[in-house]
Coordinates of C-alpha atoms in Angstrom, one line a residue:
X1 CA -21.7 4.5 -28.1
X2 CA -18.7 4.7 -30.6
X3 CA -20.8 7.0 -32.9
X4 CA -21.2 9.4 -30.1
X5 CA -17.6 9.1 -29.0
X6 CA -16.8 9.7 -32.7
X7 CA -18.9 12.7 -32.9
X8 CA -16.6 13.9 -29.3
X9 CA -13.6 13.7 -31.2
X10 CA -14.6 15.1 -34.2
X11 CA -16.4 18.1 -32.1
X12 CA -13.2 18.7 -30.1
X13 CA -15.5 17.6 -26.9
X14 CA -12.7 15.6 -25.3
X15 CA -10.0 16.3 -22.9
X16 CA -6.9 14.8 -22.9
X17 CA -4.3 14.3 -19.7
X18 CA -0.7 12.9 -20.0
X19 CA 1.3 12.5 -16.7
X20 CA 4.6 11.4 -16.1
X21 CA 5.5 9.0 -13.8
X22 CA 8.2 7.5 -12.4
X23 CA 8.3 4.4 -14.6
X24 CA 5.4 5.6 -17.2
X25 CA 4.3 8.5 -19.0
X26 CA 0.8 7.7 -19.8
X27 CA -1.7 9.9 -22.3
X28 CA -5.3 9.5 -21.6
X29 CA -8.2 11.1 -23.8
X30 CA -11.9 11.5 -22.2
X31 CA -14.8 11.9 -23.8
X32 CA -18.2 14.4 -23.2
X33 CA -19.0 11.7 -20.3
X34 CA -15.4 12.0 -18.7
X35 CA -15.0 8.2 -19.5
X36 CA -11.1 7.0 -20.6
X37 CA -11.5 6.3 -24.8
X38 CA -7.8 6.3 -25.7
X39 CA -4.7 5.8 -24.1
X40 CA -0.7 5.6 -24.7
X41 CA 2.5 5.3 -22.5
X42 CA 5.9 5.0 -22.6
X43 CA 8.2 3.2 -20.2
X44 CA 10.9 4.9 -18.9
X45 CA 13.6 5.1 -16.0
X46 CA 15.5 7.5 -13.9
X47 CA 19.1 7.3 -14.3
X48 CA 22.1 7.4 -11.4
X49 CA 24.6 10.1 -12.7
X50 CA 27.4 11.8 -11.1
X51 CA 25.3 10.7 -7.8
X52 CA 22.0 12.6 -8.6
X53 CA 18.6 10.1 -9.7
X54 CA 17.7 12.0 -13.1
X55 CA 15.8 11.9 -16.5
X56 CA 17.2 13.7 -19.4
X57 CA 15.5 16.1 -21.2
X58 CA 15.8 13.9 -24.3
X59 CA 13.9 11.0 -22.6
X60 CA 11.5 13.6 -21.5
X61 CA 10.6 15.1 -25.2
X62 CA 10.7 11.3 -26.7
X63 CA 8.3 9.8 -24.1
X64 CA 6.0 12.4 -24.7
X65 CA 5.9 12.1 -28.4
X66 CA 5.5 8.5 -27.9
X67 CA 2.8 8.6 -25.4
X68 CA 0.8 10.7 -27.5
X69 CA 1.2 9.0 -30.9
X70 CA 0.5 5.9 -29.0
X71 CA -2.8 7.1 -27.7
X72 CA -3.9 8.9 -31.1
X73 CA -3.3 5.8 -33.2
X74 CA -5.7 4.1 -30.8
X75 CA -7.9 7.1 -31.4
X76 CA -8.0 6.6 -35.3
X77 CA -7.9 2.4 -35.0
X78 CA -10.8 2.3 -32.9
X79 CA -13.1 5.3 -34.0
X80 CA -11.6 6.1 -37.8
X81 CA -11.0 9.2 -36.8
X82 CA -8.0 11.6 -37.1
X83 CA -7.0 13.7 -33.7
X84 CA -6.6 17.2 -34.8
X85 CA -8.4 18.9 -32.3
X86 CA -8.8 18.7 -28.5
X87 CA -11.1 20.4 -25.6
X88 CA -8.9 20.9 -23.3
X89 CA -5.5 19.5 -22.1
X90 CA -3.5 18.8 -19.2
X91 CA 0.0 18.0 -17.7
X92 CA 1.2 16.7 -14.6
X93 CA 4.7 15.0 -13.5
X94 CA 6.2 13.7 -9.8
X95 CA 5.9 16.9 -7.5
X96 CA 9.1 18.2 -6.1
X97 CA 12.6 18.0 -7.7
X98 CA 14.7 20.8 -9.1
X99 CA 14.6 22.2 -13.1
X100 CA 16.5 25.9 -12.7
X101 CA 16.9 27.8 -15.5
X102 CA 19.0 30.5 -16.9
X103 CA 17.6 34.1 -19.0
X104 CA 18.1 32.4 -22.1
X105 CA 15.8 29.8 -21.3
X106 CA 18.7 26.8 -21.1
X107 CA 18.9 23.9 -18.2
X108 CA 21.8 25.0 -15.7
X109 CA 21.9 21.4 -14.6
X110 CA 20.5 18.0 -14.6
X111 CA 16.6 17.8 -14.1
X112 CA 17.2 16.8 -10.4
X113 CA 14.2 14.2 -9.2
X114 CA 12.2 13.5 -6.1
X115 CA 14.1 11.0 -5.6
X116 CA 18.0 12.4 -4.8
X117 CA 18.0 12.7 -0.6
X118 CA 20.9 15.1 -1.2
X119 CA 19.6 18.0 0.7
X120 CA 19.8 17.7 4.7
X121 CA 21.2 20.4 5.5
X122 CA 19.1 22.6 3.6
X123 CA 15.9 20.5 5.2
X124 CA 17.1 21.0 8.8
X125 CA 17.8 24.5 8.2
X126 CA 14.8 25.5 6.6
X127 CA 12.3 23.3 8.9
X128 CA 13.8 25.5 11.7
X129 CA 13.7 28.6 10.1
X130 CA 10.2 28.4 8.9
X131 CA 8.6 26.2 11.6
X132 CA 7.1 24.4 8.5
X133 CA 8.1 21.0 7.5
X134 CA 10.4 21.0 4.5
X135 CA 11.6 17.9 2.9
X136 CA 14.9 17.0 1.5
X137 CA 12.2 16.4 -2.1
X138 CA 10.8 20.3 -2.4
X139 CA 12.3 22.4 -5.1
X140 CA 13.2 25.1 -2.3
X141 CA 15.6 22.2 -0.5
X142 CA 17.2 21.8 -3.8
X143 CA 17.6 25.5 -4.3
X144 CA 18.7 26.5 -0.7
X145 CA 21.6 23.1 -0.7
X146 CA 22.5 24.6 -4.0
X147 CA 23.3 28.0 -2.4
X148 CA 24.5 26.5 0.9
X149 CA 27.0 24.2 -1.8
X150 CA 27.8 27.5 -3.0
X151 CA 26.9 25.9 -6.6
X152 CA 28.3 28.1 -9.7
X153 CA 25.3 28.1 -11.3
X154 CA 23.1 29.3 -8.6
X155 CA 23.8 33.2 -9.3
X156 CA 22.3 31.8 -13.0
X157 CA 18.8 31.2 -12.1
X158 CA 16.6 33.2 -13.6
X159 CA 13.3 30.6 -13.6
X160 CA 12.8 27.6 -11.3
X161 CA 10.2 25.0 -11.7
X162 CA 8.8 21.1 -11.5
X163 CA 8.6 18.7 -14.2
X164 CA 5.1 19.6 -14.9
X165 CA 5.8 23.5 -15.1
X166 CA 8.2 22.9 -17.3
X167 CA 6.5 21.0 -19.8
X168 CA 3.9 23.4 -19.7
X169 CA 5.9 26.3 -19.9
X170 CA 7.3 24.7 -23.3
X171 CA 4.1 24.1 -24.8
X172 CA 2.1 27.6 -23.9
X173 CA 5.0 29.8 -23.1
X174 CA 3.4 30.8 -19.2
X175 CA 5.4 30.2 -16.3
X176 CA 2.6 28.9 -14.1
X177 CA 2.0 26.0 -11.4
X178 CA -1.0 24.5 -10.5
X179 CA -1.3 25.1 -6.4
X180 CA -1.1 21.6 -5.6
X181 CA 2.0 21.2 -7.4
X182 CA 3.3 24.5 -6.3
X183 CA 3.0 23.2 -2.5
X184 CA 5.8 20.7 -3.4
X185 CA 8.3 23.9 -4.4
X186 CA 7.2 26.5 -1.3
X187 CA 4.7 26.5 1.7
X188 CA 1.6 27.6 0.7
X189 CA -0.5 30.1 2.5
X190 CA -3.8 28.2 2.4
X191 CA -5.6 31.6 2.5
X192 CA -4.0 33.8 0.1
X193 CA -4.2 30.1 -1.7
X194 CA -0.2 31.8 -3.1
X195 CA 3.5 30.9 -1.9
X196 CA 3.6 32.2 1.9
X197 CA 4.9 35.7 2.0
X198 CA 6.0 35.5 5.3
X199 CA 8.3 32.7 4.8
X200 CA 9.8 34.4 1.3
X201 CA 10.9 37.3 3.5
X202 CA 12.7 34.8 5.5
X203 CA 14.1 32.9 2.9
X204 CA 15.2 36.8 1.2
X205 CA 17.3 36.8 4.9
X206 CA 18.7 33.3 5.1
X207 CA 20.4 34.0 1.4
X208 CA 21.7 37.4 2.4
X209 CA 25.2 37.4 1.6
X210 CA 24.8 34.5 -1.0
X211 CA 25.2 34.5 -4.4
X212 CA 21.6 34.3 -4.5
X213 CA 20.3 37.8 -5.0
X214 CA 17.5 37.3 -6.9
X215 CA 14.2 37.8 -5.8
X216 CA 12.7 34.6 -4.8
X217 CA 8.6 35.7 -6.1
X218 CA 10.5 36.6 -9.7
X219 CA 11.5 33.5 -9.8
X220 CA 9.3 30.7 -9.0
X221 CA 5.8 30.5 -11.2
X222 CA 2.7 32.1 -10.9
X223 CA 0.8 29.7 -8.4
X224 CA -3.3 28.6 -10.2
X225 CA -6.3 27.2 -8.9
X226 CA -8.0 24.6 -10.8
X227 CA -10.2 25.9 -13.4
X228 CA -8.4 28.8 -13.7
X229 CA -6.8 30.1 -17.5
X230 CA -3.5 28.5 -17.9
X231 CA -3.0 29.4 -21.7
X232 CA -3.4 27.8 -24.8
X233 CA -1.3 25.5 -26.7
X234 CA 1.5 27.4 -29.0
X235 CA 2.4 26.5 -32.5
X236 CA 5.5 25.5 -30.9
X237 CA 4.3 23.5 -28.3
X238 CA 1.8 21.4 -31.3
X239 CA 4.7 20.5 -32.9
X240 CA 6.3 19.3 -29.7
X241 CA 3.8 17.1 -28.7
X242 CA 2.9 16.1 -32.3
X243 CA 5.6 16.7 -34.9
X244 CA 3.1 15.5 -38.1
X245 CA 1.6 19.2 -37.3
X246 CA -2.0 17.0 -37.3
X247 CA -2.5 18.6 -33.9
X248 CA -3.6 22.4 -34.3
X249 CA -2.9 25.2 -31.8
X250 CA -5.2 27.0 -29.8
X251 CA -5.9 24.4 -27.4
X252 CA -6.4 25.9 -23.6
X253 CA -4.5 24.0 -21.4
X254 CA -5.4 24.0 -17.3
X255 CA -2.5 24.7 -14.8
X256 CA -0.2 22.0 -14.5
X257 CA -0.6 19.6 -11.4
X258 CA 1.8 17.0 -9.2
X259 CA 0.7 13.5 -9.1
X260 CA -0.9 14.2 -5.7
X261 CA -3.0 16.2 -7.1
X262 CA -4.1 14.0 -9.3
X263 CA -4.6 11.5 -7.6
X264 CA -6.6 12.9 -4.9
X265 CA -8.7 14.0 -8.2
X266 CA -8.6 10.5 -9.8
X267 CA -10.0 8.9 -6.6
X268 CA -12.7 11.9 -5.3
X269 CA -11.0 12.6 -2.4
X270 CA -10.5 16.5 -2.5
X271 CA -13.2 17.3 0.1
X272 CA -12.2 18.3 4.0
X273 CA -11.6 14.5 6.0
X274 CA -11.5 12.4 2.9
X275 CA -8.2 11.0 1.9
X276 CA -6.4 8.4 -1.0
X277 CA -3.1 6.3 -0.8
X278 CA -1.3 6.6 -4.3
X279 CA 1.1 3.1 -4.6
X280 CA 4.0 3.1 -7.1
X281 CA 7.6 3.2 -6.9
X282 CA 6.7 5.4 -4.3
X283 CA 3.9 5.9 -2.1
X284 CA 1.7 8.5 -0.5
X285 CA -1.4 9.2 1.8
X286 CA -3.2 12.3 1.6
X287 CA -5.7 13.0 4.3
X288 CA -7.4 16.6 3.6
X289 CA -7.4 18.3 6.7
X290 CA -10.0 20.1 8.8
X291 CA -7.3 22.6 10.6
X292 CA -3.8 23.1 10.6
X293 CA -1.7 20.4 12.6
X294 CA -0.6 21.3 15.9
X295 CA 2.9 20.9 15.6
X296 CA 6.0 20.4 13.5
X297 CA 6.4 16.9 12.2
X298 CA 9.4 16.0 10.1
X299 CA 7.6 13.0 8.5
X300 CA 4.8 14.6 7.6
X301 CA 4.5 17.0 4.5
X302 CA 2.0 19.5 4.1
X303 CA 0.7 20.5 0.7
X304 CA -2.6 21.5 -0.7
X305 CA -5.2 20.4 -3.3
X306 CA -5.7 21.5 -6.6
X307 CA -8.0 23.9 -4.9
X308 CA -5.4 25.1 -2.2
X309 CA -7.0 23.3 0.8
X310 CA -4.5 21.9 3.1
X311 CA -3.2 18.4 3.1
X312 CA -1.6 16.0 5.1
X313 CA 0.7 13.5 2.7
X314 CA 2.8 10.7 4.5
X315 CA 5.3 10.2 2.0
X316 CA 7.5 7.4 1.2
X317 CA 10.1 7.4 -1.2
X318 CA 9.8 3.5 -1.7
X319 CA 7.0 1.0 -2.2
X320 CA 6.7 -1.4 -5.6
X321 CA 10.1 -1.6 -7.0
X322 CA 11.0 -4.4 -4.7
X323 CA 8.2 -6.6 -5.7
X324 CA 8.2 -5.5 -9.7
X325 CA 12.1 -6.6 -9.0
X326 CA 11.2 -10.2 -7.6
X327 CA 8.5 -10.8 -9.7
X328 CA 10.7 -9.6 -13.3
X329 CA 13.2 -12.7 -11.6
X330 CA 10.2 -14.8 -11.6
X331 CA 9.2 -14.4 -15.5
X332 CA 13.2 -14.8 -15.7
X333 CA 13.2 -18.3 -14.4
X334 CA 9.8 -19.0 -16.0
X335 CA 11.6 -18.2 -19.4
X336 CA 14.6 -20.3 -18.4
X337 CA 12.2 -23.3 -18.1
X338 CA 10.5 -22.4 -21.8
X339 CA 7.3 -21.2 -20.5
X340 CA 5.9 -18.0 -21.9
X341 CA 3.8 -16.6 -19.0
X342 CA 2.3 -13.2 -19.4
X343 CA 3.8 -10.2 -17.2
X344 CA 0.2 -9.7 -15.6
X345 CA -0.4 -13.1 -15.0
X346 CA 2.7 -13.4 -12.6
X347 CA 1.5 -10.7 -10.9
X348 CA -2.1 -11.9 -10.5
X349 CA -1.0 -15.3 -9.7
X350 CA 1.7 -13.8 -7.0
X351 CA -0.7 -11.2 -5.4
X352 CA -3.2 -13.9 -5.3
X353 CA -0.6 -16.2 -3.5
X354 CA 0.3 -13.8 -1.1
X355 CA -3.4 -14.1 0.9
X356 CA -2.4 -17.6 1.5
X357 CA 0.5 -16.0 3.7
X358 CA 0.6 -15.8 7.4
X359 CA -0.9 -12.1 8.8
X360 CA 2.3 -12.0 10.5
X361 CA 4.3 -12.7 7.1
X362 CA 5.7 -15.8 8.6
X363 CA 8.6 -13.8 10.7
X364 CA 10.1 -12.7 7.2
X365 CA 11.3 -9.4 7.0
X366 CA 12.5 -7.0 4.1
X367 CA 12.8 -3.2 2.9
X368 CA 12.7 -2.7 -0.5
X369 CA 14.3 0.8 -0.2
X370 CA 15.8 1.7 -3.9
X371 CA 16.5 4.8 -2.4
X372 CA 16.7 7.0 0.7
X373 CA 13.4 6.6 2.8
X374 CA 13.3 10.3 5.4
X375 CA 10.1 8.2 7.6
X376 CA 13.4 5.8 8.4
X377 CA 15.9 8.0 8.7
X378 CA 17.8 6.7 5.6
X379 CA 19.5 8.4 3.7
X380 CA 20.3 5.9 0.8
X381 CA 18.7 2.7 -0.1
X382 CA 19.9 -1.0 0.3
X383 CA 16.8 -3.8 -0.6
X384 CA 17.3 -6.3 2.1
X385 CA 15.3 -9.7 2.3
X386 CA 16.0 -11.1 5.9
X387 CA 14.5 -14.4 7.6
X388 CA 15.7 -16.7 10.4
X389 CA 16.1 -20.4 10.3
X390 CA 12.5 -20.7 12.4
X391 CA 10.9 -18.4 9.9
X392 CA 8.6 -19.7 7.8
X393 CA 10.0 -19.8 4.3
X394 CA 7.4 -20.2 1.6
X395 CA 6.0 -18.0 -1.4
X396 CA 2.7 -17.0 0.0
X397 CA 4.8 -15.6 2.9
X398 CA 7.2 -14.1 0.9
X399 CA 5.3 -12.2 -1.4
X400 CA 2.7 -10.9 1.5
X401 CA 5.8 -10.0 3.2
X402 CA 6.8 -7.6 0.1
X403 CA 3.4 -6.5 -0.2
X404 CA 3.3 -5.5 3.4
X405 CA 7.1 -4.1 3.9
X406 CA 6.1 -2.0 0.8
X407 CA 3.6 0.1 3.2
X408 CA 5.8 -0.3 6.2
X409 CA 7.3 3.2 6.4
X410 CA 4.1 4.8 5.4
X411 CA 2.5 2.8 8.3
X412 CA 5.1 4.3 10.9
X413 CA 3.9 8.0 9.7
X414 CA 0.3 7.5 9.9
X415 CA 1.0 6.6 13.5
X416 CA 1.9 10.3 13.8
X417 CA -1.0 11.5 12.1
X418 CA -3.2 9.4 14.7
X419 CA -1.8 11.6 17.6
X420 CA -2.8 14.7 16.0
X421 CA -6.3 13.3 15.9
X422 CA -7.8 13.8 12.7
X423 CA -10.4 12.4 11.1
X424 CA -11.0 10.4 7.8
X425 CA -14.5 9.8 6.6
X426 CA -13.0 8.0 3.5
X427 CA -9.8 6.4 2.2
X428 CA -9.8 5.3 -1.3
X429 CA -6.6 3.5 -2.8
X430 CA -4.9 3.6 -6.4
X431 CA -2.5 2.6 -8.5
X432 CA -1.4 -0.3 -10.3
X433 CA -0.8 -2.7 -6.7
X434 CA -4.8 -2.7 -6.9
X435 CA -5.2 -3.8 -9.9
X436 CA -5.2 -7.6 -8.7
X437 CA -8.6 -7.6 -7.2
X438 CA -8.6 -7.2 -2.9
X439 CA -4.9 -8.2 -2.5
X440 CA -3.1 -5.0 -1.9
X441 CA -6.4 -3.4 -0.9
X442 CA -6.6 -5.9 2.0
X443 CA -3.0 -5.8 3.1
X444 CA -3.2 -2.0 3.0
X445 CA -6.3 -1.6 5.3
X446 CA -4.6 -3.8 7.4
X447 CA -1.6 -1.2 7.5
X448 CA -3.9 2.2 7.7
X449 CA -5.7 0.4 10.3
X450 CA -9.6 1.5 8.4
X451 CA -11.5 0.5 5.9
X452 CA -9.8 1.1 2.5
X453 CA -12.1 1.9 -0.9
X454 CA -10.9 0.9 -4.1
X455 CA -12.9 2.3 -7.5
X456 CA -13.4 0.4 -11.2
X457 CA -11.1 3.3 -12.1
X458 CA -7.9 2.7 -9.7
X459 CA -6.2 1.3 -12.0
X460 CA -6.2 4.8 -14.3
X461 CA -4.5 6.9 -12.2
X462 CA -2.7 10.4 -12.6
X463 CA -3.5 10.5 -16.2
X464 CA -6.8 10.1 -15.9
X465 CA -6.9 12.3 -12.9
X466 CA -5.4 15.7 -15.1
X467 CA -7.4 14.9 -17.9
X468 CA -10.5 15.6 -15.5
X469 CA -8.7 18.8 -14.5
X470 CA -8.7 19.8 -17.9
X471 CA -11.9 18.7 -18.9
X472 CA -13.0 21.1 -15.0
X473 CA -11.3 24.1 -17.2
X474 CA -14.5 25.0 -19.2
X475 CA -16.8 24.6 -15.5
X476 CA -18.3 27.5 -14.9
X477 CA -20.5 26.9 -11.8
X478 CA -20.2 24.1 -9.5
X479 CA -16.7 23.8 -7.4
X480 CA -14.4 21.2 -8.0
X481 CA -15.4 18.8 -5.1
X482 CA -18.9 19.5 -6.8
X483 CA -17.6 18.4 -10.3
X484 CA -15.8 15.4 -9.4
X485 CA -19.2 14.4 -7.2
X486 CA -21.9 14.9 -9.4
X487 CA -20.5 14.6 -13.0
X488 CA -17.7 11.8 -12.7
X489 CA -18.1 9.5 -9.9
X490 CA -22.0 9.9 -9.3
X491 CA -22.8 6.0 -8.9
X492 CA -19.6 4.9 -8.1
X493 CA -19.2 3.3 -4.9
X494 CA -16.4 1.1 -5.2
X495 CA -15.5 -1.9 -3.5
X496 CA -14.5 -1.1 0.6
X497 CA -13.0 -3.9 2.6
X498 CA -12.7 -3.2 6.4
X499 CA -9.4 -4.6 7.8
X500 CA -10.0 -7.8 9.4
X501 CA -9.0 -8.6 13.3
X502 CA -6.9 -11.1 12.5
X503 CA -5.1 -9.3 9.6
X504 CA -4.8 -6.5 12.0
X505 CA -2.9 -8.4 14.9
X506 CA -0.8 -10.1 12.0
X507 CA 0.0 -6.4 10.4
X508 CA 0.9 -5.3 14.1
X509 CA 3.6 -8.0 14.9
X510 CA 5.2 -7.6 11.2
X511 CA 5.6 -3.7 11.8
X512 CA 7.4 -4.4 15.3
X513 CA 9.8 -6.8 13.5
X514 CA 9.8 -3.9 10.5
X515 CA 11.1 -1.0 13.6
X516 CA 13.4 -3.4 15.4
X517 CA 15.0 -4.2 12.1
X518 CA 15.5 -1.0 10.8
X519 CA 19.3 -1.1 12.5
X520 CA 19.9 -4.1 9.8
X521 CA 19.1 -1.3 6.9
X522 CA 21.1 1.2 8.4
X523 CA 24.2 -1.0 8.9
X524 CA 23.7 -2.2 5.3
X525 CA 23.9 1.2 4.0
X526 CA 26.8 2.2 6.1
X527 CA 28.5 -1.5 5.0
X528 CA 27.2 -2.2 1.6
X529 CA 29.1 0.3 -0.6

């Protein structure tokens, strides 16, 4: 096995993904057989500045570098062999956000993230004017507040893209967006698989008068399927992701992709009626749909897969931070008392706990909103724990109340996707809350109300899930959902738990409490300054 995998690397037979999280940017390299045999990350956080959640562009170049140096040491520790060479690469980032640029190719202002619920106005206005759901997240929110805000720099723009489009851009010199990602910027039309043209001529008349003359299509990047050219890695862009110049150029890179894209890649789940919940410091479902939703919900987005098919994503802004908070207090005290307990064994040892829990979480409540959560109606976040003296108070309660609470909102907007009446043949979960074996994968099926799968690989995520893209790039003949079917996850079941009646019931009387409590958030926000 490691002579073959020695003979991929030296071969160039490998494809190599690096996505950036939230909290990680994480390099993966994939053999011939599509299997993970090298990896690196770097840990990093968003920052609160002047009132806008944002990364700089420093931490952006350094964690990159890092990643990647991480992940090629591993490469020449384990198989001897010096990276010089790759298949195929690809990048991907958290979808949405604001990066506007200027003719000269500078940043007109701080990388705004998918985090910063700063846009409402621009979300009400635009949801109206389009009859298409637009989030306070999407790049086209950002830009349109920034016009409405009457923003200097706004007359400026000359190129506007995601995370991932810009990283790309910088290491091939094309301005292009995978489609996936692309839906998190503008509304897609799902059968020109491009930005929908009707909806640019009404954004061309909602700016009239503005200092925003430019032409919106001049603008934004060129939208790309998966699989299709996406350039090749410059000089430049060598030297940026590896500055020993080991790394030659030449490399063909496929179009950058969102973290929902990847993920619905990372877990098979890009064919009509299947569907994946991504769990992080934020948290998604995606549900591919069959048809178009009948009407206009507010909580529920609407972007594609990195084939263009249409997608139904309940989106919440929050999910692990609470419990990564309480459980970082627990290795504090655990350190105060002289013990030296391993990071993953606390979580382990808590997950594990929290089955021991009531269903119904004891009566505990909590929201471990960090930030705004638009399922809720916040517009800023304020982690509450509540309880009343008749509660019961213990830790397997407490951490199965975290555990639930973090897929409380995301419950609350699957109810609406019930009422439209679609229909999920499969719903796989990922991310690093499964990587304790059936904890989070039971308390979640107990939220989605169906059976939940969860794969050997949930636990690679996004990384993994571009590096596939890229290693799609040089697939000539079968489709993606073809690819993903018969080439990476042929013989992979995975483990599915059905959601348990009792679990159910339990789930059902925390998420009443979770509603009814929801005016104890608000008045926190509107208190706690």
């Amino acid at each position: 096995m490691i002579a073959k995998t020695k003979l991929d690397i030296m071969d160039g037979r490998t494809a190599l993904g690096i996505e950036f999280g939230s909290t990680r940017i994480k390099s993966v390299l994939i053999g011939s057989d599509l299997v993970p045999i090298a990896a690196g990350s770097f840990e990093w956080e968003n920052a609160l500045e002047n009132g806008i959640w944002t990364y700089s562009l420093e931490d952006i170049w350094k964690g990159l570098r890092v990643s990647y140096r991480k992940m090629a040491t591993e490469v020449f520790e384990e198989y001897g062999e010096t990276l010089s060479t790759i298949g195929s690469i690809g990048f991907s980032a958290m979808m949405h956000g604001y990066m506007a640029f200027d003719k000269d190719d500078e940043l007109l202002v701080p990388f705004r993230t998918w985090r910063n619920a700063i846009t409402a106005e621009a979300e009400e206005k635009l949801t109206e004017a389009f009859q298409y759901n637009i989030p306070q997240r999407w790049s086209i929110a950002h830009l349109y507040q920034a016009i409405l805000n009457q923003e200097e720099h706004v007359s400026e723009i000359h190129f506007l893209t995601t995370l991932a489009g810009y990283i790309h851009w910088q290491m091939t010199g094309q301005k292009v967006l995978g489609v996936g990602d692309a839906s998190g910027i503008f509304p897609i039309d799902t059968e020109t698989k491009n930005y929908d043209q009707q909806m640019v001529e009404i954004f061309s008349q909602l700016t009239e008068g503005t200092a925003f003359t430019q032409e919106l299509g001049q603008v934004l990047p060129k939208v790309l399927l998966a699989g299709e050219a996406a350039g090749t890695l410059t000089q430049e862009g060598a030297y940026l992701l590896d500055p020993t110049g080991t790394l030659q150029p030449g490399i063909p890179l496929c179009p950058p992709e969102g973290d929902a894209g990847t993920g619905m890649v990372a877990t098979n789940s890009v064919r009509q009626r299947t569907g994946n919940v991504s769990a992080g410091t934020s948290a998604f479902a995606m549900i591919v749909l069959e048809e178009k939703l009948k009407e206009v919900h507010p909580e529920i987005d609407l972007v594609t897969t990195p084939m263009g098919d249409l997608v139904a994503m309940v989106h919440t802004n929050n999910c692990s931070s609470e419990i990564n908070a309480w459980v970082h207090l627990f290795k504090e005290f655990s350190e105060a008392l002289g013990l030296d307990i391993r990071t993953e064994k606390l979580y382990t040892t808590l997950f594990e706990k929290a089955l021991e829990g009531d269903p119904d979480c004891g009566g505990l409540l909590s929201y471990g909103y960090h930030s705004g959560e638009n399922i809720t109606g916040m517009n800023e976040g304020r982690p509450l724990f509540v309880r009343t003296p008749e509660s019961k108070f213990d830790l397997a309660n407490f951490m199965r109340l975290h555990l639930s609470s973090a897929f409380g909102a995301m419950r609350i907007g699957m109810e609406i996707l019930k009422k439209e009446t679609i229909r999920i043949d499969k719903l796989v979960g990922h991310g690093g809350i499964f990587k304790t074996p059936e904890v989070g994968q039971r308390i979640l099926a107990s939220a989605m109300e169906a059976p939940v799968t969860v794969m050997e690989t949930a636990g690679e995520g996004g990384a993994w899930g571009i590096a596939l893209l890229a290693a799609y790039q040089s697939e000539e003949v079968l489709t993606l959902a073809e690819f993903l079917e018969q080439k990476v996850f042929a013989g992979s079941e995975g483990i599915t738990l059905e959601p348990q009646e009792e679990d159910l019931q339990g789930y059902s009387e925390f998420i009443e409490r979770y509603e009814k409590g929801l005016k104890i958030e608000a008045e926190a926000i509107h208190t706690l300054k």
